[in-house]
PDB file of C-alpha atoms in Angstrom:
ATOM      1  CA  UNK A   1    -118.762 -95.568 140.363  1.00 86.00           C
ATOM      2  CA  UNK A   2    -117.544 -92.082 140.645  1.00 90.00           C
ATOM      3  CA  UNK A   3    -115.325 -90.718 137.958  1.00 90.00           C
ATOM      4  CA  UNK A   4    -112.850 -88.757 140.463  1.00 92.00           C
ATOM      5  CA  UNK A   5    -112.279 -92.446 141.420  1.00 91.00           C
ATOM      6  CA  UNK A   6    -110.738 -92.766 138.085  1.00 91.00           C
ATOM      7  CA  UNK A   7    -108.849 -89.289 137.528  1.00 93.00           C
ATOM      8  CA  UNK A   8    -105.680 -89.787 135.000  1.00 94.00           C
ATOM      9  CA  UNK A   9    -103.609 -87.288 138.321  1.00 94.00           C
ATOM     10  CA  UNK A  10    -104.067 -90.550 140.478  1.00 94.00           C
ATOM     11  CA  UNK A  11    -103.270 -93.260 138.542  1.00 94.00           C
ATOM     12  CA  UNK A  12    -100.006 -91.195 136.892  1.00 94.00           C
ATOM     13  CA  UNK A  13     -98.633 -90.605 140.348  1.00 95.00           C
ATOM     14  CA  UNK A  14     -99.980 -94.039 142.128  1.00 95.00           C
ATOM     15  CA  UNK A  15     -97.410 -95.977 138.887  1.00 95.00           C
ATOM     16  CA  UNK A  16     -95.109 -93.789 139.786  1.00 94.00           C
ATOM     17  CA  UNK A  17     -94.981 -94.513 143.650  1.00 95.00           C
ATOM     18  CA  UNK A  18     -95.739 -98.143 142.760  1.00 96.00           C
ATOM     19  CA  UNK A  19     -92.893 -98.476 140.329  1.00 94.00           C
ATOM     20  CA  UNK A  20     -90.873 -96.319 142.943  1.00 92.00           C
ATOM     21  CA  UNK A  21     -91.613 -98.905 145.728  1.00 93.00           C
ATOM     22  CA  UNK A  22     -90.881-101.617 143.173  1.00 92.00           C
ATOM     23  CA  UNK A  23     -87.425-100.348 142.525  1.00 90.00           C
ATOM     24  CA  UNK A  24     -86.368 -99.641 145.442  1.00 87.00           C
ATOM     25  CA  UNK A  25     -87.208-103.593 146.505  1.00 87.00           C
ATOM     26  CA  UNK A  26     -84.966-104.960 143.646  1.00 85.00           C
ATOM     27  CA  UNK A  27     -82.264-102.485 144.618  1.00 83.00           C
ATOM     28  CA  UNK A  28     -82.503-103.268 148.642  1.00 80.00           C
ATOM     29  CA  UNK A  29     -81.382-106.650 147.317  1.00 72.00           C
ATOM     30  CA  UNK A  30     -78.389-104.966 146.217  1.00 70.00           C
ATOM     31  CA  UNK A  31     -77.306-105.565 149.679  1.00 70.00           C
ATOM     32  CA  UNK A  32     -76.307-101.987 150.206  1.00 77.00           C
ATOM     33  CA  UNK A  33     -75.593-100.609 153.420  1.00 80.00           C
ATOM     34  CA  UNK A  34     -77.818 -98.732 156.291  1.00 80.00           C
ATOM     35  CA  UNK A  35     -77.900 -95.186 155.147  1.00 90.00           C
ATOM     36  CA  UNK A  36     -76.342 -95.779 152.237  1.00 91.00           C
ATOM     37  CA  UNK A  37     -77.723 -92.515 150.719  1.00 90.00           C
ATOM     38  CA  UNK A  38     -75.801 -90.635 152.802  1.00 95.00           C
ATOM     39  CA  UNK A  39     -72.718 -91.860 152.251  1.00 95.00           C
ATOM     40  CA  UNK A  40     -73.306 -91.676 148.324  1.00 94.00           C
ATOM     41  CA  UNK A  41     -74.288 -87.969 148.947  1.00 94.00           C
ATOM     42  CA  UNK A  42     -70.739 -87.575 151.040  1.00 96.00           C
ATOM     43  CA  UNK A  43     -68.894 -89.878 148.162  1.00 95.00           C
ATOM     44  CA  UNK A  44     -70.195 -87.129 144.938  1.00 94.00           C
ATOM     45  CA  UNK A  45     -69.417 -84.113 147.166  1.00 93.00           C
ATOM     46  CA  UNK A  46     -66.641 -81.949 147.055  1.00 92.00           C
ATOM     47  CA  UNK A  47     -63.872 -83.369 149.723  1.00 92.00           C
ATOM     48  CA  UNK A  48     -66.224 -86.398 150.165  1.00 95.00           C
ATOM     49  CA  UNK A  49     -68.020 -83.908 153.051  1.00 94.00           C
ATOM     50  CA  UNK A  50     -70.821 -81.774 153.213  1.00 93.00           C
ATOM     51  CA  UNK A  51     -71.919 -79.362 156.274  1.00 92.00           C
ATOM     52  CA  UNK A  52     -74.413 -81.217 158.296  1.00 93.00           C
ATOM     53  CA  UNK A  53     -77.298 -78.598 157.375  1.00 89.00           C
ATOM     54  CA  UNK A  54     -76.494 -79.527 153.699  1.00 90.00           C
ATOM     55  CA  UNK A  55     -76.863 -82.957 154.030  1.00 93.00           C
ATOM     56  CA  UNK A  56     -79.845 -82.996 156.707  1.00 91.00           C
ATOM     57  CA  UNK A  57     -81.997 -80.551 153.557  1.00 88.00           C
ATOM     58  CA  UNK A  58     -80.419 -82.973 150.840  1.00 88.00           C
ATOM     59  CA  UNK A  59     -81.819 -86.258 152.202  1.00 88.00           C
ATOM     60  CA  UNK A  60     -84.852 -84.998 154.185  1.00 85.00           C
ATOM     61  CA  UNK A  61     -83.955 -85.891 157.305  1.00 89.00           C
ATOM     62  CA  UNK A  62     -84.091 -83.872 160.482  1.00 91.00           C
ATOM     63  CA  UNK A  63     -81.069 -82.500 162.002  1.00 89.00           C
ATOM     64  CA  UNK A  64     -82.053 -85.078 164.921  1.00 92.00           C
ATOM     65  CA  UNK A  65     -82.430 -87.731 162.644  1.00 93.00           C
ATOM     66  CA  UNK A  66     -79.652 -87.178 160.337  1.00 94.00           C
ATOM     67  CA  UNK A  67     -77.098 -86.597 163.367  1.00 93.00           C
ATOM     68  CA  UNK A  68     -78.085 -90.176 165.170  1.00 95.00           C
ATOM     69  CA  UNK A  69     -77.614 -91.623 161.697  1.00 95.00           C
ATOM     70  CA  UNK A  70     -74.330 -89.490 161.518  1.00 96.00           C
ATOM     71  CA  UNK A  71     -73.362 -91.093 164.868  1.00 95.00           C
ATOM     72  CA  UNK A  72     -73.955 -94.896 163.678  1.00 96.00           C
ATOM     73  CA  UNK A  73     -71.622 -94.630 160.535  1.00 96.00           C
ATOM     74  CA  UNK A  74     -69.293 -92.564 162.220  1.00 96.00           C
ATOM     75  CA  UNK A  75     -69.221 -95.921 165.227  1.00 96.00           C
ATOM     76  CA  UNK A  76     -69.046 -97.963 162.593  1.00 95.00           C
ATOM     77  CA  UNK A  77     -66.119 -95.854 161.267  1.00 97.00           C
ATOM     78  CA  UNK A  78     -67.453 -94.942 157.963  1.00 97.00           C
ATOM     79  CA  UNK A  79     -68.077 -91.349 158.542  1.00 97.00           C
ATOM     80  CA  UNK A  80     -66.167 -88.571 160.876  1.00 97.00           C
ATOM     81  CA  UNK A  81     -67.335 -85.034 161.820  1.00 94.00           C
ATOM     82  CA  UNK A  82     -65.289 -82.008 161.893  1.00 90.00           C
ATOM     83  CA  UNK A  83     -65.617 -78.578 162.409  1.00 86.00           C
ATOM     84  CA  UNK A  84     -66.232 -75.777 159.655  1.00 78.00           C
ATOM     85  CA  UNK A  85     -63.212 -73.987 160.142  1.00 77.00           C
ATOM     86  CA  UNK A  86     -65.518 -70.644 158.285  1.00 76.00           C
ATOM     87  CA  UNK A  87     -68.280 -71.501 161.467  1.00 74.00           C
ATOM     88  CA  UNK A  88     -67.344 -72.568 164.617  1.00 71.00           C
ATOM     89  CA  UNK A  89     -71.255 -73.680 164.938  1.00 76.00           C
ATOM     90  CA  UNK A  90     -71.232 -75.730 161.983  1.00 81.00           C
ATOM     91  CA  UNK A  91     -69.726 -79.248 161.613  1.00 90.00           C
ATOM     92  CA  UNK A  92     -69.286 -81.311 158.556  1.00 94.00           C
ATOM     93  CA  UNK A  93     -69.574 -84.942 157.707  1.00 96.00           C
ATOM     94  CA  UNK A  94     -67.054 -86.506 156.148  1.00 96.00           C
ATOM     95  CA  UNK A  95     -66.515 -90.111 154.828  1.00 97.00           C
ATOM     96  CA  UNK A  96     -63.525 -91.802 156.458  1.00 97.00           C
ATOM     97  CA  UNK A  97     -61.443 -93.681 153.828  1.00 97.00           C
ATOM     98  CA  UNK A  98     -63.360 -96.945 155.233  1.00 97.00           C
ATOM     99  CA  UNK A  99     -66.396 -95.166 154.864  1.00 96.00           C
ATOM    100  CA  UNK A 100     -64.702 -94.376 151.338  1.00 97.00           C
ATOM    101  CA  UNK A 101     -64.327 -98.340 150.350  1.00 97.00           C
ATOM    102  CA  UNK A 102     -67.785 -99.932 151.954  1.00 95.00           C
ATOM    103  CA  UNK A 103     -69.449 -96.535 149.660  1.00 95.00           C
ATOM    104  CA  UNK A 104     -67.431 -97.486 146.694  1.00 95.00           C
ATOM    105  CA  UNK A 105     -68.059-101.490 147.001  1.00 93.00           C
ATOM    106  CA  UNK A 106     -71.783-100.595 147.700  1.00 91.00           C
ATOM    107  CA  UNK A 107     -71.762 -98.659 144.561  1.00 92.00           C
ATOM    108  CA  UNK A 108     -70.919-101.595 142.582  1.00 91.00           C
ATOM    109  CA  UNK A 109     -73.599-103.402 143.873  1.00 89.00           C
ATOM    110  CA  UNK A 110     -76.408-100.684 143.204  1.00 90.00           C
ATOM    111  CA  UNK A 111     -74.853-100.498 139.490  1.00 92.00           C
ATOM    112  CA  UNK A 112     -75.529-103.865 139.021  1.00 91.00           C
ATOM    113  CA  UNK A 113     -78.909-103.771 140.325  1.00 90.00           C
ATOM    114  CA  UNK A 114     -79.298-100.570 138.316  1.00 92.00           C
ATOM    115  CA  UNK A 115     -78.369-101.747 135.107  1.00 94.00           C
ATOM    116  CA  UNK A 116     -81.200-105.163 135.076  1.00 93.00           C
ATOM    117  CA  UNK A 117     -83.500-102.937 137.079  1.00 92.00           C
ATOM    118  CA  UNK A 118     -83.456 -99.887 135.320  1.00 93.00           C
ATOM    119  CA  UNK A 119     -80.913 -99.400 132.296  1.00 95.00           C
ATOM    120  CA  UNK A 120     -82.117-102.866 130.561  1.00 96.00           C
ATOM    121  CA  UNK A 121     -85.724-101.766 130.635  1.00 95.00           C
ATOM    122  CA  UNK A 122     -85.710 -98.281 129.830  1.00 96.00           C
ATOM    123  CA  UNK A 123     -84.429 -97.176 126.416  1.00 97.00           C
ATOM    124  CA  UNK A 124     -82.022 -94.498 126.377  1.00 97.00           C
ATOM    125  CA  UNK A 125     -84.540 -91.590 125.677  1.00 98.00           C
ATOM    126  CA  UNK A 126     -86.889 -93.044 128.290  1.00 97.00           C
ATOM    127  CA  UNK A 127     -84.232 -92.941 130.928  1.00 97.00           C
ATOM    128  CA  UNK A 128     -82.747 -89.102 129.908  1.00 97.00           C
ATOM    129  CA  UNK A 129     -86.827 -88.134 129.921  1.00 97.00           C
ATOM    130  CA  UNK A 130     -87.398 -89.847 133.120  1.00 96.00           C
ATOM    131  CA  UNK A 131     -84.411 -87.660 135.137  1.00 96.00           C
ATOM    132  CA  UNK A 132     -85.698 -84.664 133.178  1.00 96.00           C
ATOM    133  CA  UNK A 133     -89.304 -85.151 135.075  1.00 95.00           C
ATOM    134  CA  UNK A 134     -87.659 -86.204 138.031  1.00 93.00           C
ATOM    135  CA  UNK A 135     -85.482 -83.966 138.315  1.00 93.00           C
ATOM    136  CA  UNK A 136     -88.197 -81.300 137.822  1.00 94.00           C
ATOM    137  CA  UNK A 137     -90.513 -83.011 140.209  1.00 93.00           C
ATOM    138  CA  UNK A 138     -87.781 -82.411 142.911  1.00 89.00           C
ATOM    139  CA  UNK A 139     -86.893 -78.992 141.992  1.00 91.00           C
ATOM    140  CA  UNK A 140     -90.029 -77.653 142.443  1.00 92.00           C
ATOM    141  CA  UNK A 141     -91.063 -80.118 145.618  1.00 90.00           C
ATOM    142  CA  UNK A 142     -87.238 -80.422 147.583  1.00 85.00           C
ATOM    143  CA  UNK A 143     -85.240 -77.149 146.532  1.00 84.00           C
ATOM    144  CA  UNK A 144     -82.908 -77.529 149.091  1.00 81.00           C
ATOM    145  CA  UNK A 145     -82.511 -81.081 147.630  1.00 79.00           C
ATOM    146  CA  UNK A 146     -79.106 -79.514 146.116  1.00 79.00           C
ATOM    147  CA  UNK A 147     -77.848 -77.479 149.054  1.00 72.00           C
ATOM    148  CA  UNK A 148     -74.260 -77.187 149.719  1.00 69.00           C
ATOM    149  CA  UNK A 149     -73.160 -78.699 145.666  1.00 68.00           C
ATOM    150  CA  UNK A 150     -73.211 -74.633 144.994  1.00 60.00           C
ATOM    151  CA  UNK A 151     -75.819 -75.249 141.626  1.00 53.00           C
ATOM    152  CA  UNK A 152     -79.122 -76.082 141.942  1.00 48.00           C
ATOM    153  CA  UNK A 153     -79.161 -77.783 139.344  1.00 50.00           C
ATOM    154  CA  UNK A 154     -76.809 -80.012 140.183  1.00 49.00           C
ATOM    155  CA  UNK A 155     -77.085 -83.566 138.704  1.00 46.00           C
ATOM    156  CA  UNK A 156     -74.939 -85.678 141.691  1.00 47.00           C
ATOM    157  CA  UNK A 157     -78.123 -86.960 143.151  1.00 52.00           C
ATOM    158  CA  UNK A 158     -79.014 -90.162 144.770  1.00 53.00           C
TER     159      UNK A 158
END
């Protein structure tokens, strides 16, 4: 067998993506809501809003993308947009103060699904060195990951 088949590079990043994928099951059972990292991202911000370029570079999505996601919470009356007063062009999204209680009672959730998923297998140390290299990772990979919080370093991730 060849030994690129075995490099350390793969199997360090294939744990990672398969503890990842792993997580991310046991929180989906959390029972959180459809985009519910977008409303977290509106919940830590400043105002509970964000411009919509902001939040489109902060989750990845594509201003198509994030607006027709925009326009399902905002039916479902969980998130509003309004205009950048600064910007005539630019709009914000803002959580509505429905969109305010579903984020809040969906946080509880994910904290509970956090703490037997996450907290109660990790040791402290493990968990601050795991944000440290994640936090890196997506620094370095998604540097528009903190657009709009006005740090780049900014620790009110998802």
């Amino acid at each position: 067998m060849d030994p690129v088949l075995h490099d350390e590079r793969i199997t360090a990043v294939g744990l990672f993506i398969e503890a990842y994928d792993a997580l991310m099951r046991a929180l989906d059972d959390a029972s959180v809501p459809a985009n519910f990292g977008i409303l977290l991202r509106l919940g830590r911000s400043d105002g509970q809003r964000l411009r919509m370029s902001d939040l489109a570079a902060q989750t990845g999505l594509s201003p198509s993308g994030l607006s027709r996601a925009i326009d399902r919470l905002s039916a479902e009356g969980l998130v509003e947009r309004t205009t950048c007063p600064e910007d005539a062009r630019g709009a914000f999204a803002q959580l509505t103060p429905k969109g305010n209680k579903v984020t809040v009672a969906a946080v509880k959730r994910h904290l509970d699904a956090l703490q037997s998923n996450y907290v109660e297998v990790l040791s402290a140390e493990e968990r601050h060195q795991l944000e440290s290299v994640c936090r890196t990772l997506r620094d370095r990979l998604n540097p528009c990951a903190t657009a709009g919080t006005g740090s780049p370093s900014n620790r009110s991730s998802t």
